[in-house]
Coordinates of C-alpha atoms in Angstrom, one line a residue:
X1 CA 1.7 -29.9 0.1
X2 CA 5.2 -28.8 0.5
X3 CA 5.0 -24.6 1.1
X4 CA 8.5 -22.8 -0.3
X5 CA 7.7 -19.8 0.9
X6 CA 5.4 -18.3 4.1
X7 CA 1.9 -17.0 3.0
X8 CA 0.2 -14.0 3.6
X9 CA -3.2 -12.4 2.5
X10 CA -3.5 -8.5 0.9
X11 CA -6.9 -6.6 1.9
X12 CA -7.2 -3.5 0.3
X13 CA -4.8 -5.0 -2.8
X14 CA -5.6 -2.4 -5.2
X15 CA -3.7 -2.4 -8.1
X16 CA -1.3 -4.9 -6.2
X17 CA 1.5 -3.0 -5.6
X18 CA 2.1 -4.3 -2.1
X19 CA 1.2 -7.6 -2.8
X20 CA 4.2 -7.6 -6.0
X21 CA 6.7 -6.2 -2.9
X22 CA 5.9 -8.9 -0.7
X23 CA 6.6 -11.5 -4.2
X24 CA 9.4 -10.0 -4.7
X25 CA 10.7 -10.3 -0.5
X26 CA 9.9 -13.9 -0.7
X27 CA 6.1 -13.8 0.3
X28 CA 3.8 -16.2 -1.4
X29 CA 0.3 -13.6 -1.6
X30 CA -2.5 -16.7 -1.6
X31 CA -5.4 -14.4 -1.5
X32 CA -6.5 -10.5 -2.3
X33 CA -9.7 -8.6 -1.6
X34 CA -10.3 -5.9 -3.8
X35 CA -13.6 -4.2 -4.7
X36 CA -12.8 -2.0 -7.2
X37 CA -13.3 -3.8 -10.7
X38 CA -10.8 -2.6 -12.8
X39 CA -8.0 -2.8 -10.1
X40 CA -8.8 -6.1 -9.4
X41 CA -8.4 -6.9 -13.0
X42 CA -5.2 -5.3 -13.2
X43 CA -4.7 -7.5 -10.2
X44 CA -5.4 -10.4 -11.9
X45 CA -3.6 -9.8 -14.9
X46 CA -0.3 -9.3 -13.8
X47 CA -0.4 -11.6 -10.7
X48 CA -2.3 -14.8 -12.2
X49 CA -2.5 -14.5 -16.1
X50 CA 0.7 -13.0 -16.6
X51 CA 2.9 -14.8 -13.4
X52 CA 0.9 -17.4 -12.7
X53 CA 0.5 -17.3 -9.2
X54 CA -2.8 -18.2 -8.4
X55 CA -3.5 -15.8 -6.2
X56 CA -7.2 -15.7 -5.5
X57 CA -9.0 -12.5 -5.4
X58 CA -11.9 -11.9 -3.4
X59 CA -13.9 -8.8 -5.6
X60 CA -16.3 -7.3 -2.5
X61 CA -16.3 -5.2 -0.1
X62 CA -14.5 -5.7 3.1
X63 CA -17.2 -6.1 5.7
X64 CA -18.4 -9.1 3.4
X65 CA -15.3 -10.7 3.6
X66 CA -15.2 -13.6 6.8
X67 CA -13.8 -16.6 8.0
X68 CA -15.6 -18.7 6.1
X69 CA -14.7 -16.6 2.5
X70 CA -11.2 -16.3 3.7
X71 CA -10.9 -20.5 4.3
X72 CA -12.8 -21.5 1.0
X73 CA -9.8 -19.1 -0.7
X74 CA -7.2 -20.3 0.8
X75 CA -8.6 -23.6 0.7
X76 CA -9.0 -22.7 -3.2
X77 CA -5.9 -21.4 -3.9
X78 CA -3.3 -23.2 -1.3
X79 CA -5.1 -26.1 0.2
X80 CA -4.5 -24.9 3.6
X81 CA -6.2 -23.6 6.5
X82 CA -6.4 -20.0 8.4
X83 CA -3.8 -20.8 11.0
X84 CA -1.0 -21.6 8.4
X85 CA -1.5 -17.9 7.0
X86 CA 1.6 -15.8 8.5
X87 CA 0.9 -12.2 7.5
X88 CA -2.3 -9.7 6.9
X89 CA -1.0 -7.0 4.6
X90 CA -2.9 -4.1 3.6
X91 CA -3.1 -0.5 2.9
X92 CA -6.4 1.1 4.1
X93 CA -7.8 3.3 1.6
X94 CA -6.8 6.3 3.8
X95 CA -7.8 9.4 1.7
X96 CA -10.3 10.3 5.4
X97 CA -7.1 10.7 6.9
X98 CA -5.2 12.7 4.3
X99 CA -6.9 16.0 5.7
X100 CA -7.6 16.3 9.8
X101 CA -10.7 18.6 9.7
X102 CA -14.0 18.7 11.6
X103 CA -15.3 16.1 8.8
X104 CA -12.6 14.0 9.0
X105 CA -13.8 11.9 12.3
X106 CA -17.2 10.8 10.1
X107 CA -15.8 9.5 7.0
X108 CA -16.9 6.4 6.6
X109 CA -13.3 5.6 4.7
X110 CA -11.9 6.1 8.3
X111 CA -13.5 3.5 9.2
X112 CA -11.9 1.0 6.9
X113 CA -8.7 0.1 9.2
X114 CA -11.3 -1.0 11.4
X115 CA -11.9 -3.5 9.1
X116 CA -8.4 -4.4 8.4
X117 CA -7.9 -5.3 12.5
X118 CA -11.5 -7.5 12.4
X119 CA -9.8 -9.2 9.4
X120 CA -6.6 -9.5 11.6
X121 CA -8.4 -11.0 15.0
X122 CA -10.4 -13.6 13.0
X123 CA -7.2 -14.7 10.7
X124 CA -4.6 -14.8 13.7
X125 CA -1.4 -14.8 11.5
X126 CA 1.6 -14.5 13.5
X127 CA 2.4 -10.7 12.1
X128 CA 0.2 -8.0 10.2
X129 CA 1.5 -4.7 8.4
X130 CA -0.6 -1.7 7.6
X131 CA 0.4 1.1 5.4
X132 CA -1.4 4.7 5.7
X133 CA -1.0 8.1 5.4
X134 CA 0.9 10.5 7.9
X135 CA -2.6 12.1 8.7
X136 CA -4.0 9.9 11.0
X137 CA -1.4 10.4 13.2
X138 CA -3.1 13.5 13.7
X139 CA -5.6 11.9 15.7
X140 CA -3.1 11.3 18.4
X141 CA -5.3 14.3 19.9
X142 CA -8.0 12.0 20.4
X143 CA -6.4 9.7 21.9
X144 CA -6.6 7.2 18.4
X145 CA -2.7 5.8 18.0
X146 CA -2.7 5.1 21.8
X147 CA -6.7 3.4 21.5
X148 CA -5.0 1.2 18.6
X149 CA -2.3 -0.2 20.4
X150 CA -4.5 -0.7 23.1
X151 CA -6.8 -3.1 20.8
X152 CA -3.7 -5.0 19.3
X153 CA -2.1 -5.4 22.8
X154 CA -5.8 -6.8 23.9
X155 CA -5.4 -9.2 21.1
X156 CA -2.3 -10.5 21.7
X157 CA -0.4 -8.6 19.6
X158 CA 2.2 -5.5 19.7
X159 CA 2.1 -2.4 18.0
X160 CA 4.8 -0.5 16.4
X161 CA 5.1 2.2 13.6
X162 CA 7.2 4.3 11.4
X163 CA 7.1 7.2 9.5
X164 CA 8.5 6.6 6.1
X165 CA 9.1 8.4 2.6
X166 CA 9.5 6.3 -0.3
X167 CA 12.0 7.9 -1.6
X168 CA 14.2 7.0 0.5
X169 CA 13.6 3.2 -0.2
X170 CA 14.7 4.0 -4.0
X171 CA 11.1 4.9 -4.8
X172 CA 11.7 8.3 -7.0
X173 CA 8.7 10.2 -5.1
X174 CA 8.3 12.2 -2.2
X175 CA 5.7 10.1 -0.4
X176 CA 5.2 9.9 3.0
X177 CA 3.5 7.1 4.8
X178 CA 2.7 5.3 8.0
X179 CA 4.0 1.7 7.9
X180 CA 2.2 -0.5 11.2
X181 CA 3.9 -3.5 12.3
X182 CA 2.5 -6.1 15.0
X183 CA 3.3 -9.7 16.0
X184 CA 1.4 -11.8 17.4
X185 CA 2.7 -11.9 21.6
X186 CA 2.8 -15.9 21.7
X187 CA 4.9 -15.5 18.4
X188 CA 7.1 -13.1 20.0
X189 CA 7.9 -15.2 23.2
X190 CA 8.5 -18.1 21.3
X191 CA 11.4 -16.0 19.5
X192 CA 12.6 -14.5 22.5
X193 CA 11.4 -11.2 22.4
X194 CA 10.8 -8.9 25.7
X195 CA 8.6 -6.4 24.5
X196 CA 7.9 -4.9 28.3
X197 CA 11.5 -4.8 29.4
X198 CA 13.5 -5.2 26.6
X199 CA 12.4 -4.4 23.1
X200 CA 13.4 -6.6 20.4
X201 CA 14.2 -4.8 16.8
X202 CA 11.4 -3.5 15.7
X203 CA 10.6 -3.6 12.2
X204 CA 10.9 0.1 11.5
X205 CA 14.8 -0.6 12.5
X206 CA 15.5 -3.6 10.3
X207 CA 13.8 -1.4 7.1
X208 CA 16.3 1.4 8.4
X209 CA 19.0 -0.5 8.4
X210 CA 18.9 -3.2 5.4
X211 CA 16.8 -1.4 2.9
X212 CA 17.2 2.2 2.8
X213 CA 18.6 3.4 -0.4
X214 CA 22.0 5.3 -0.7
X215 CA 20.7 7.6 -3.0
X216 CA 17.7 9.7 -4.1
X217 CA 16.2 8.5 -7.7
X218 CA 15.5 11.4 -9.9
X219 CA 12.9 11.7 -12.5
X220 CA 15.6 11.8 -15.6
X221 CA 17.5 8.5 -13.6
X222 CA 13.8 6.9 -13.8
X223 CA 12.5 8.1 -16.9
X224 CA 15.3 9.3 -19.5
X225 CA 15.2 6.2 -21.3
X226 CA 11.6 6.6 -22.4
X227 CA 10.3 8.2 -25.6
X228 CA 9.7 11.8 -25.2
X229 CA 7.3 12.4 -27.6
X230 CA 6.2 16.5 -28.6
X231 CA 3.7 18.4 -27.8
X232 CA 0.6 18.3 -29.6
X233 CA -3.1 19.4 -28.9
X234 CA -5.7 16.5 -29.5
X235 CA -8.4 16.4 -27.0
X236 CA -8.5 12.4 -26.9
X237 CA -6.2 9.9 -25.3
X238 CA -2.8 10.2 -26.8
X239 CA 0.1 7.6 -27.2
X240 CA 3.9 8.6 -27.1
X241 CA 6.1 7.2 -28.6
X242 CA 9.7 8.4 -29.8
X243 CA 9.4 11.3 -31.5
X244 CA 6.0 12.0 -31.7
X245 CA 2.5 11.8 -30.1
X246 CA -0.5 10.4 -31.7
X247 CA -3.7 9.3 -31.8
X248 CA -3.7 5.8 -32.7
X249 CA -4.5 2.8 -30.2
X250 CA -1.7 1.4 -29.5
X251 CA -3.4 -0.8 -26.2
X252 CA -2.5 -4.4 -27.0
X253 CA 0.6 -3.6 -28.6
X254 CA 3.7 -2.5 -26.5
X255 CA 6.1 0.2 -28.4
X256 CA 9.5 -1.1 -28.1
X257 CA 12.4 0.7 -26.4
X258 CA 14.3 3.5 -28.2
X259 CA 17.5 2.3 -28.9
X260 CA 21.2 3.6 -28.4
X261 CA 20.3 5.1 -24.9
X262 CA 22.2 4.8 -22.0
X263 CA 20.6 3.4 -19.0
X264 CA 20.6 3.7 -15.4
X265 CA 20.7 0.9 -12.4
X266 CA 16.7 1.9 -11.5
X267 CA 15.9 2.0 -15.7
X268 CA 17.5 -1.9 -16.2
X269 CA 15.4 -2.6 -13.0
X270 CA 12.4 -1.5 -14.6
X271 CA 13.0 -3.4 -17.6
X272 CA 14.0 -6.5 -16.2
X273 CA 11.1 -8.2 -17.1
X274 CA 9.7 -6.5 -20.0
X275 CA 10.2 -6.5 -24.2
X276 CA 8.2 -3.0 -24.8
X277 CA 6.4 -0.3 -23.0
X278 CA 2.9 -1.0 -22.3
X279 CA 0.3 2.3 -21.0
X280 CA 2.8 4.8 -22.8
X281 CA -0.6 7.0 -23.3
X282 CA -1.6 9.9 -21.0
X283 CA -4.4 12.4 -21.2
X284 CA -5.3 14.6 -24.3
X285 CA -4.6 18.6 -23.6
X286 CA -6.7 21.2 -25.4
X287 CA -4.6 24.2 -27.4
X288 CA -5.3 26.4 -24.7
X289 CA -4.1 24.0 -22.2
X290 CA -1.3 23.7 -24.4
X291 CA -0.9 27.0 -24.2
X292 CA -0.9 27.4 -20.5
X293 CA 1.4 24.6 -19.6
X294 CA 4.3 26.1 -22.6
X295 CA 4.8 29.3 -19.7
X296 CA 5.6 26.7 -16.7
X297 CA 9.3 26.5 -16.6
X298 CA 10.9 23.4 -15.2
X299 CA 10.3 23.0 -12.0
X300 CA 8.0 25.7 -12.0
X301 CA 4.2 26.2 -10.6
X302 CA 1.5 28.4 -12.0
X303 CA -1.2 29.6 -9.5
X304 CA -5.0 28.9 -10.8
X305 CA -7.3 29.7 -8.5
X306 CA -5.2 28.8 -5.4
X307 CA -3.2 26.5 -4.1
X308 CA -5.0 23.3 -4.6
X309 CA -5.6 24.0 -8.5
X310 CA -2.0 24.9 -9.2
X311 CA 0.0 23.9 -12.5
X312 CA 3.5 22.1 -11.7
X313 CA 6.0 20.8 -13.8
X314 CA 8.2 18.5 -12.9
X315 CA 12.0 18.9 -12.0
X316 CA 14.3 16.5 -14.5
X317 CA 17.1 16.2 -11.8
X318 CA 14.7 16.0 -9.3
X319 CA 12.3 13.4 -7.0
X320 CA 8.5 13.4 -7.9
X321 CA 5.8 14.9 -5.6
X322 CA 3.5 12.5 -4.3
X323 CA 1.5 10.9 -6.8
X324 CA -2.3 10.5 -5.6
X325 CA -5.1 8.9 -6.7
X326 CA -6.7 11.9 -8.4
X327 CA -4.3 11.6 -11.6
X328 CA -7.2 10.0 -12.6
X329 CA -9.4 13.3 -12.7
X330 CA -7.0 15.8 -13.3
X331 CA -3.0 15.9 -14.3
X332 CA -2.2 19.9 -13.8
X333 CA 0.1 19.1 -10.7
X334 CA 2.3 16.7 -13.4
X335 CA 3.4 18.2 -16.4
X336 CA 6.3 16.1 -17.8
X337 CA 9.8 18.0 -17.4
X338 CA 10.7 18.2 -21.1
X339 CA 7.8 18.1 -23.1
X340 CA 4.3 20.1 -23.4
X341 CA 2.6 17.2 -22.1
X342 CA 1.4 15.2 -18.9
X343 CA 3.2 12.2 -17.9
X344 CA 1.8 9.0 -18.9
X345 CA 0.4 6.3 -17.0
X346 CA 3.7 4.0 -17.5
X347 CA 6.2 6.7 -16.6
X348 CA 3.7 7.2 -13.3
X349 CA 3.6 3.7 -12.7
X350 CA 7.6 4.2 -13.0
X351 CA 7.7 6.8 -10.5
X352 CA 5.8 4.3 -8.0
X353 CA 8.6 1.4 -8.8
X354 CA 6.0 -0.7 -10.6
X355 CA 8.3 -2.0 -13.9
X356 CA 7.6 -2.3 -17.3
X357 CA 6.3 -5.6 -17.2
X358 CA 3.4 -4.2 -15.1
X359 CA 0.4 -3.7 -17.2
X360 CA -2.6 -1.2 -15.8
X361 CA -6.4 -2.3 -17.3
X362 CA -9.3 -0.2 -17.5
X363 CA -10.1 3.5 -18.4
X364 CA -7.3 5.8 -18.7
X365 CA -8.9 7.5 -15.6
X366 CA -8.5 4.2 -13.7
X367 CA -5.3 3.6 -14.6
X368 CA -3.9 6.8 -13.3
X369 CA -5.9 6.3 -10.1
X370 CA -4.6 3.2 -9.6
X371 CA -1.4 4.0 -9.9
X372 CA -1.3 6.8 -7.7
X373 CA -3.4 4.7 -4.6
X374 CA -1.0 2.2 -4.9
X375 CA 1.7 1.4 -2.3
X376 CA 5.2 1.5 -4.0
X377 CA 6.4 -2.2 -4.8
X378 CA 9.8 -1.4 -3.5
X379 CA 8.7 -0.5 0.0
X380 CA 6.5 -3.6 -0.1
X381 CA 9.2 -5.2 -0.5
X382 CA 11.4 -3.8 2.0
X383 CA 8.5 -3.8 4.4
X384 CA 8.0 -7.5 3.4
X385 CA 11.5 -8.4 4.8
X386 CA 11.7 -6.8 7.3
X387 CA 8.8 -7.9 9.2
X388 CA 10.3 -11.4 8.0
X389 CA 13.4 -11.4 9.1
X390 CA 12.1 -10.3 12.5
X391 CA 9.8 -13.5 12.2
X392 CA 13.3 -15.5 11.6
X393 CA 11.7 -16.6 8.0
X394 CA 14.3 -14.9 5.9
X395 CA 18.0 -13.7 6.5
X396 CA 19.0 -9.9 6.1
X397 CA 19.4 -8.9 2.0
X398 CA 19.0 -6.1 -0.1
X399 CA 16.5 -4.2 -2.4
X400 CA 17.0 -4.4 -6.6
X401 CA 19.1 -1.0 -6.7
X402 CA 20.9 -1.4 -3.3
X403 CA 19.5 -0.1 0.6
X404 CA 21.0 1.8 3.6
X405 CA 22.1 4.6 5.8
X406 CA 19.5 4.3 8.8
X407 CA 16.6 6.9 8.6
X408 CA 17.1 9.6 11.6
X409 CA 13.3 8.8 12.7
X410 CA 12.9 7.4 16.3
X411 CA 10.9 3.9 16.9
X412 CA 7.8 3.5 18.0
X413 CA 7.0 0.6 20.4
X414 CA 3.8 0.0 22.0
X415 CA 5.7 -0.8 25.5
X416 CA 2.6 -0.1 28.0
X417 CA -0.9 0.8 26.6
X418 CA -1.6 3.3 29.9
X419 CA 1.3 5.6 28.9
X420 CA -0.2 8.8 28.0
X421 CA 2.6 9.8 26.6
X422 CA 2.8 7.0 23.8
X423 CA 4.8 7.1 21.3
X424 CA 6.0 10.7 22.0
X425 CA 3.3 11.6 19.8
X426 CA 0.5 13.5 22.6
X427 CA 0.7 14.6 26.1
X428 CA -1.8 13.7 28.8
X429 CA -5.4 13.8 26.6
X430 CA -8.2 14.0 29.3
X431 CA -10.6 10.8 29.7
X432 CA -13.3 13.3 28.8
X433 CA -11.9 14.5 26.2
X434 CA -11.2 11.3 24.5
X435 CA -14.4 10.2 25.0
X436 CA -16.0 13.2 23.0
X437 CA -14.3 11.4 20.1
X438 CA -16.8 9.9 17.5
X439 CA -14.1 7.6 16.3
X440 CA -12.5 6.8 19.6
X441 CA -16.2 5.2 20.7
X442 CA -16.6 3.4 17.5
X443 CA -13.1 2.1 18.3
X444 CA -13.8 1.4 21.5
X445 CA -17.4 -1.0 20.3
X446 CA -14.8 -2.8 17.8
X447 CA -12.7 -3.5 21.2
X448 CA -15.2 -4.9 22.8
X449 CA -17.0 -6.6 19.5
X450 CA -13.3 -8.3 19.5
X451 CA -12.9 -9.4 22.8
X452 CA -16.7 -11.4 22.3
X453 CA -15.0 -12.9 19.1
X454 CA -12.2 -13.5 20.7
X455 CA -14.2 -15.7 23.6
X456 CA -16.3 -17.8 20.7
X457 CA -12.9 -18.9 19.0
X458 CA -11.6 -20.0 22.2
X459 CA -14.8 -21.7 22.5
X460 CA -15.0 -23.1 18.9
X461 CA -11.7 -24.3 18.8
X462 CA -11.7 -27.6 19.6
X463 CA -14.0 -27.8 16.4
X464 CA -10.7 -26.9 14.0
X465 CA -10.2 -30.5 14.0
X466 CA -13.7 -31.4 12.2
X467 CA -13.1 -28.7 9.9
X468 CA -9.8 -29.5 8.6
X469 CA -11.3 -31.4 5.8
X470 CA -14.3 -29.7 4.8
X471 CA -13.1 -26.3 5.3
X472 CA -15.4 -23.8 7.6
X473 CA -18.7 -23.4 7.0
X474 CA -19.6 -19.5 5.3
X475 CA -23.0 -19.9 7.8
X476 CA -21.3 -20.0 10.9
X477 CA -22.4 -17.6 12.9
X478 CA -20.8 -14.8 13.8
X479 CA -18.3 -15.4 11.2
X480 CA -19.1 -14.4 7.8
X481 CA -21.8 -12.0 8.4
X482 CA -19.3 -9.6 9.7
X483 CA -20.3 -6.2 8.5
X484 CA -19.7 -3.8 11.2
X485 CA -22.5 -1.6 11.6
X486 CA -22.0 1.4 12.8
X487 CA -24.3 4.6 13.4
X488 CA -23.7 7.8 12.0

């Protein structure tokens, strides 16, 4: 089988809005894991039933997921083996990290980017990228960033980060994130690269410089071409559509476009592939929630109960705040600009670059969550070319709306693991201290879980030749029961 384009894998797909960036770069996504049912199913829908790309989607949880699962998928899916995959992709679910407190060191979701670099060392592409909150930078105090790159540079790969905002990649949302990057060392010397004395580009640096957008997207550039709808008090799910808001299900049948409206570069980008608006529903509001959200001015924020519960509208000729995953529970913090009303789920899917064409399954409640866990599409995609043009797999180009004055933020290269002092982020952090660290032991266990896993594939490998046509069997050992145990 002839491959057009290099393959990678998503863990932690979601909703799959990194694994539609990666698509739209150039990627071919041959296989997802994704436990959450309706996000899978969204998953499924857009990428398979509705695009046909056969992606296969591996519904469990991450520690059940091996090297035998991962072969009979790809086997499934692409008819090729682990060492043709090129990229792990992935966003951790990183809501442990949002908040650096006393708990945050237990919780268990923490833990999941453990998982992501066990899926990395038994898969071996020849680059991975990771996106995650700001937050656990945070645990630079503990000695975690440098711990990290000392695990990847153990494994033979390098480690290098950036601090991003989507907004800034045409995405119109404030929303900060952590983007990891690492290729594999072998990979990197065959391409010339001197990470010790002479650091290649790192990925961070091609996004900066290819894909940045000139200009901030504003709500009314994203969203003025949708129907406004009134307000209304109805307690149920309610449907806008232009002019009015109502109560009628509109769920299989997309309300088309209001006509004689102007439209911006990001609004024909977020048509390009659709007839109609599908989700244009949002949460009902009771009449003295109605009430309430008629004093908030644009722009404005109305206190209830401190900070955390506030009421916020949103600004017209403004950027969104960031959109998180508990849209799904409550909307207070996004009151549309215009209208008595919270936004819906397709003008937040807008604000997260996902276009019309992208259709969210499941409760309204898991619809908004998805949504807001997603990563952006359009830094997928920007992330997706960058870290393969620094493979050589793809030449420089630009995003749907245009990309770049370089970000002011300063790269990050893992140069030498025993600098205290890496990546500017922490000075000297004393061996006892570090070791105090709940997570930096669990860490270290992983490190040295890897390095046994690393000695049986060296030993196994001269039996890749006997597999080639069966695939690898789910019982080897070691392999597929790889759920990371871990005490309290």
């Amino acid at each position: 089988m002839t491959r057009q384009k290099p393959v990678a894998i998503d863990l932690f797909a979601g909703a799959g809005g990194l694994s539609e960036g990666l698509h739209l770069g150039g990627w071919d996504v041959a296989v997802a894991v994704e436990k959450d049912v309706h996000a899978a199913d969204t998953y499924d829908f857009n990428h398979n039933i509705r695009q046909n790309r056969n992606t296969k989607i591996l519904r469990c949880e991450i520690e059940n997921v091996g090297r035998g699962e991962l072969q009979d998928a790809l086997q499934e899916s692409r008819g090729i083996l682990l060492e043709e995959v090129e990229l792990i992709a992935g966003g951790p679910p990183c809501q442990g990290f949002s908040y650096i407190g006393p708990r945050s060191l237990n919780d268990s979701r923490n833990r999941l980017f453990l998982e992501f670099i066990r899926i990395v060392n038994i898969v071996r592409p020849k680059a991975f990228i990771a996106e995650n909150v700001k937050g656990i930078l945070s645990f630079a105090r503990h000695g975690i960033p440098k711990l990290l790159g000392q695990i990847f540079d153990r494994l033979g790969y390098n480690l290098s980060f950036d601090v991003v905002n989507s907004m800034e990649f045409g995405v119109p949302q404030d929303r900060i994130r952590v983007i990891f990057s690492g290729i594999r060392r072998d990979v990197a010397d065959s391409l010339g690269f001197d990470f010790l004395s002479a650091p290649a580009p790192c990925m961070p640096d091609l996004i900066n410089k290819y894909y940045k957008a000139e200009q901030v997207i504003t709500l009314g550039e994203a969203l003025s071409d949708l129907p406004l709808g009134r307000a209304v008090a109805l307690e149920s799910r309610i449907w806008v559509t232009d002019g009015d808001i109502h109560e009628k299900n509109r769920e299989d049948e997309p309300y088309p476009y209001p006509e004689s409206r102007e439209m911006t570069g990001y609004q024909r980008a977020m048509r390009r592939q659709s007839t109609g608006i599908h989700n244009s529903h949002t949460k009902g509001m009771s009449q003295g929630r109605l009430e309430k959200v008629s004093l908030i001015p644009e722009g404005g924020v109305l206190a209830s109960g401190g900070r955390d519960n506030a009421w916020r509208r949103l600004k017209w000729n403004r950027h969104a705040h960031t959109l998180q995953a508990h849209m799904g529970k409550d909307l207070k913090e996004f009151i549309h600009p215009l209208v008595d009303r919270w936004i819906t789920v397709r003008e937040a899917a807008r604000l997260q670059s996902f276009d019309d064409a992208y259709v969210f399954l499941g409760s309204q409640s898991a619809q908004l969550s998805q949504v807001g866990n997603a990563v952006p599409p359009f830094v997928g995609w920007a992330a997706g070319r960058a870290i393969g043009e620094q493979l050589k797999l793809f030449s420089p180009a630009r995003l749907p709306l245009r990309i770049p004055n370089p970000l002011n933020q300063s790269q990050f290269l893992l140069k030498d693991p025993r600098d205290a002092r890496w990546f500017g982020l922490l000075e000297h952090v004393a061996r006892d201290q570090r070791r105090e660290s709940q997570i930096y032991k669990i860490l270290h266990r992983l490190y040295d879980m890897m390095l046994d896993t690393a000695k049986d594939q060296k030993h196994s490998k001269g039996q890749s030749l006997t597999n080639k046509t069966r695939g690898i069997s789910k019982d080897s050992p070691g392999e597929s029961q790889c759920a990371l145990q871990i005490d309290g």
